[in-house]
Amino acid sequence: MTDATHDAATPPPYYRRHIFFCLNDRANGEACCARHGAQQAFDHCKAQVRALGLAGPGQVRVNKAGCLDRCAGGPVAVVYPEGVWYTYVDLADIDEIVTSHLRDGVAVERLRLPPDVGR
C-alpha cells in the first residue's frame, strides 16, 4: 500500500516504513547476526535516519528484533510494509539502504536476501 492509496476511511500507517535488525546472539556457537556486526549496523542506521530527518511518526522507525529465522544469510534486516529482506556487509551498505529504500522508496536489489535463505 502506498501513501497515495489512503483516504479518509483508511488512515495512513503510523510509520511509512519500518526496518527491523536481527540482533540475536546464539550462545551455542550457531550462526547468528550478533556476531556479524548487527548492533553496529542498527546503531548506524538509527543515527543516519535521524541525521536525514527521516525519524518519527509518518516517517521511518528503526527497531531491534530477536531472531528473524534467516540466520544463514546473516546479518539480516527487513523493511516493511514492502517486506524486503536485506543482508549487508558494512556500514556503506546500511547507508545505501537508508537513502535508497527508507528515504526514496527504492529497494537495493544487490543487497536483497535470496528468498530461499533460511536458518
PDB file of C-alpha atoms in Angstrom:
ATOM      1  CA  MET A   1       0.000   0.000   0.000  1.00  0.00           C
ATOM      2  CA  THR A   2       1.469   3.353  -0.943  1.00  0.00           C
ATOM      3  CA  ASP A   3       0.835   6.701   0.680  1.00  0.00           C
ATOM      4  CA  ALA A   4      -1.370   7.687  -2.281  1.00  0.00           C
ATOM      5  CA  THR A   5      -3.845   4.847  -1.588  1.00  0.00           C
ATOM      6  CA  HIS A   6      -5.010   6.231   1.753  1.00  0.00           C
ATOM      7  CA  ASP A   7      -8.312   8.048   2.078  1.00  0.00           C
ATOM      8  CA  ALA A   8     -10.449   9.265   4.972  1.00  0.00           C
ATOM      9  CA  ALA A   9     -11.683   5.702   5.656  1.00  0.00           C
ATOM     10  CA  THR A  10      -8.143   4.279   5.723  1.00  0.00           C
ATOM     11  CA  PRO A  11      -5.745   6.496   7.632  1.00  0.00           C
ATOM     12  CA  PRO A  12      -2.047   6.322   6.776  1.00  0.00           C
ATOM     13  CA  PRO A  13       0.100   3.971   8.865  1.00  0.00           C
ATOM     14  CA  TYR A  14       1.818   5.399  11.924  1.00  0.00           C
ATOM     15  CA  TYR A  15       5.193   4.787  10.210  1.00  0.00           C
ATOM     16  CA  ARG A  16       5.670   4.924   6.459  1.00  0.00           C
ATOM     17  CA  ARG A  17       8.493   2.371   6.684  1.00  0.00           C
ATOM     18  CA  HIS A  18       9.768   0.176   9.479  1.00  0.00           C
ATOM     19  CA  ILE A  19      13.159  -1.579   9.456  1.00  0.00           C
ATOM     20  CA  PHE A  20      13.924  -4.419  11.840  1.00  0.00           C
ATOM     21  CA  PHE A  21      17.503  -5.582  12.516  1.00  0.00           C
ATOM     22  CA  CYS A  22      18.074  -9.086  13.841  1.00  0.00           C
ATOM     23  CA  LEU A  23      20.357  -8.733  16.873  1.00  0.00           C
ATOM     24  CA  ASN A  24      20.055 -12.328  18.048  1.00  0.00           C
ATOM     25  CA  ASP A  25      23.081 -13.888  19.733  1.00  0.00           C
ATOM     26  CA  ARG A  26      23.285 -17.674  19.986  1.00  0.00           C
ATOM     27  CA  ALA A  27      25.372 -18.974  22.880  1.00  0.00           C
ATOM     28  CA  ASN A  28      25.733 -22.459  21.370  1.00  0.00           C
ATOM     29  CA  GLY A  29      28.035 -21.415  18.519  1.00  0.00           C
ATOM     30  CA  GLU A  30      25.369 -21.489  15.787  1.00  0.00           C
ATOM     31  CA  ALA A  31      25.383 -18.781  13.126  1.00  0.00           C
ATOM     32  CA  CYS A  32      23.783 -15.562  14.353  1.00  0.00           C
ATOM     33  CA  CYS A  33      23.536 -11.930  13.327  1.00  0.00           C
ATOM     34  CA  ALA A  34      25.058 -10.580  16.546  1.00  0.00           C
ATOM     35  CA  ARG A  35      28.458 -11.990  15.536  1.00  0.00           C
ATOM     36  CA  HIS A  36      28.354 -10.134  12.223  1.00  0.00           C
ATOM     37  CA  GLY A  37      28.150  -6.515  13.384  1.00  0.00           C
ATOM     38  CA  ALA A  38      24.369  -6.310  13.649  1.00  0.00           C
ATOM     39  CA  GLN A  39      24.375  -3.990  16.685  1.00  0.00           C
ATOM     40  CA  GLN A  40      26.771  -1.579  14.968  1.00  0.00           C
ATOM     41  CA  ALA A  41      24.625  -1.651  11.808  1.00  0.00           C
ATOM     42  CA  PHE A  42      21.472  -0.982  13.854  1.00  0.00           C
ATOM     43  CA  ASP A  43      23.113   1.933  15.697  1.00  0.00           C
ATOM     44  CA  HIS A  44      24.428   3.367  12.429  1.00  0.00           C
ATOM     45  CA  CYS A  45      21.057   3.053  10.677  1.00  0.00           C
ATOM     46  CA  LYS A  46      19.261   4.751  13.564  1.00  0.00           C
ATOM     47  CA  ALA A  47      21.786   7.617  13.528  1.00  0.00           C
ATOM     48  CA  GLN A  48      21.527   8.037   9.734  1.00  0.00           C
ATOM     49  CA  VAL A  49      17.727   8.047   9.801  1.00  0.00           C
ATOM     50  CA  ARG A  50      17.815  10.761  12.474  1.00  0.00           C
ATOM     51  CA  ALA A  51      20.519  12.765  10.671  1.00  0.00           C
ATOM     52  CA  LEU A  52      18.465  12.787   7.464  1.00  0.00           C
ATOM     53  CA  GLY A  53      15.329  13.911   9.323  1.00  0.00           C
ATOM     54  CA  LEU A  54      13.508  10.663   8.497  1.00  0.00           C
ATOM     55  CA  ALA A  55      12.667   9.564  12.063  1.00  0.00           C
ATOM     56  CA  GLY A  56       9.303   9.839  13.714  1.00  0.00           C
ATOM     57  CA  PRO A  57       5.587   9.360  13.152  1.00  0.00           C
ATOM     58  CA  GLY A  58       4.630   9.261   9.492  1.00  0.00           C
ATOM     59  CA  GLN A  59       8.210   8.525   8.513  1.00  0.00           C
ATOM     60  CA  VAL A  60      10.676   5.769   9.460  1.00  0.00           C
ATOM     61  CA  ARG A  61      11.175   3.641  12.560  1.00  0.00           C
ATOM     62  CA  VAL A  62      14.356   1.616  13.202  1.00  0.00           C
ATOM     63  CA  ASN A  63      13.848  -1.346  15.547  1.00  0.00           C
ATOM     64  CA  LYS A  64      15.784  -4.182  17.139  1.00  0.00           C
ATOM     65  CA  ALA A  65      14.470  -7.694  16.635  1.00  0.00           C
ATOM     66  CA  GLY A  66      15.233 -11.078  18.065  1.00  0.00           C
ATOM     67  CA  CYS A  67      15.842 -13.987  15.741  1.00  0.00           C
ATOM     68  CA  LEU A  68      14.196 -13.480  12.353  1.00  0.00           C
ATOM     69  CA  ASP A  69      14.984 -17.130  11.451  1.00  0.00           C
ATOM     70  CA  ARG A  70      17.103 -16.371   8.387  1.00  0.00           C
ATOM     71  CA  CYS A  71      20.438 -16.973  10.108  1.00  0.00           C
ATOM     72  CA  ALA A  72      22.180 -18.493   7.085  1.00  0.00           C
ATOM     73  CA  GLY A  73      22.030 -15.108   5.347  1.00  0.00           C
ATOM     74  CA  GLY A  74      23.054 -13.046   8.358  1.00  0.00           C
ATOM     75  CA  PRO A  75      23.315 -10.383   9.243  1.00  0.00           C
ATOM     76  CA  VAL A  76      19.768  -9.560   8.151  1.00  0.00           C
ATOM     77  CA  ALA A  77      17.265  -6.720   8.287  1.00  0.00           C
ATOM     78  CA  VAL A  78      13.754  -6.439   6.868  1.00  0.00           C
ATOM     79  CA  VAL A  79      11.843  -3.359   5.707  1.00  0.00           C
ATOM     80  CA  TYR A  80       8.057  -3.148   5.961  1.00  0.00           C
ATOM     81  CA  PRO A  81       5.483  -2.599   4.583  1.00  0.00           C
ATOM     82  CA  GLU A  82       7.256  -3.867   1.453  1.00  0.00           C
ATOM     83  CA  GLY A  83       8.665  -6.957   3.177  1.00  0.00           C
ATOM     84  CA  VAL A  84      12.108  -6.553   1.599  1.00  0.00           C
ATOM     85  CA  TRP A  85      14.780  -8.675   3.288  1.00  0.00           C
ATOM     86  CA  TYR A  86      18.379  -7.493   3.241  1.00  0.00           C
ATOM     87  CA  THR A  87      21.793  -8.810   4.087  1.00  0.00           C
ATOM     88  CA  TYR A  88      24.690  -6.378   4.432  1.00  0.00           C
ATOM     89  CA  VAL A  89      28.446  -6.366   4.781  1.00  0.00           C
ATOM     90  CA  ASP A  90      29.381  -2.931   6.075  1.00  0.00           C
ATOM     91  CA  LEU A  91      28.076   0.494   7.067  1.00  0.00           C
ATOM     92  CA  ALA A  92      28.171   1.695   3.447  1.00  0.00           C
ATOM     93  CA  ASP A  93      25.516  -0.952   2.712  1.00  0.00           C
ATOM     94  CA  ILE A  94      23.407   0.437   5.563  1.00  0.00           C
ATOM     95  CA  ASP A  95      23.810   3.964   4.155  1.00  0.00           C
ATOM     96  CA  GLU A  96      22.557   2.725   0.790  1.00  0.00           C
ATOM     97  CA  ILE A  97      19.517   1.048   2.369  1.00  0.00           C
ATOM     98  CA  VAL A  98      18.726   4.250   4.282  1.00  0.00           C
ATOM     99  CA  THR A  99      18.964   6.612   1.317  1.00  0.00           C
ATOM    100  CA  SER A 100      17.601   4.368  -1.410  1.00  0.00           C
ATOM    101  CA  HIS A 101      14.883   2.410   0.374  1.00  0.00           C
ATOM    102  CA  LEU A 102      13.976   4.163   3.606  1.00  0.00           C
ATOM    103  CA  ARG A 103      14.165   7.673   2.148  1.00  0.00           C
ATOM    104  CA  ASP A 104      13.416   7.203  -1.560  1.00  0.00           C
ATOM    105  CA  GLY A 105      11.333   4.021  -1.552  1.00  0.00           C
ATOM    106  CA  VAL A 106      13.604   2.103  -3.960  1.00  0.00           C
ATOM    107  CA  ALA A 107      14.790  -1.339  -2.814  1.00  0.00           C
ATOM    108  CA  VAL A 108      18.529  -2.018  -3.047  1.00  0.00           C
ATOM    109  CA  GLU A 109      18.494  -5.070  -5.306  1.00  0.00           C
ATOM    110  CA  ARG A 110      22.149  -6.032  -4.795  1.00  0.00           C
ATOM    111  CA  LEU A 111      21.587  -6.397  -1.038  1.00  0.00           C
ATOM    112  CA  ARG A 112      18.352  -8.410  -1.182  1.00  0.00           C
ATOM    113  CA  LEU A 113      18.473 -11.678   0.678  1.00  0.00           C
ATOM    114  CA  PRO A 114      17.595 -14.538  -1.691  1.00  0.00           C
ATOM    115  CA  PRO A 115      14.123 -15.923  -0.871  1.00  0.00           C
ATOM    116  CA  ASP A 116      15.368 -19.470  -0.241  1.00  0.00           C
ATOM    117  CA  VAL A 117      17.797 -18.489   2.551  1.00  0.00           C
ATOM    118  CA  GLY A 118      16.529 -19.631   5.926  1.00  0.00           C
ATOM    119  CA  ARG A 119      18.031 -20.773   9.142  1.00  0.00           C
TER     120      ARG A 119
END
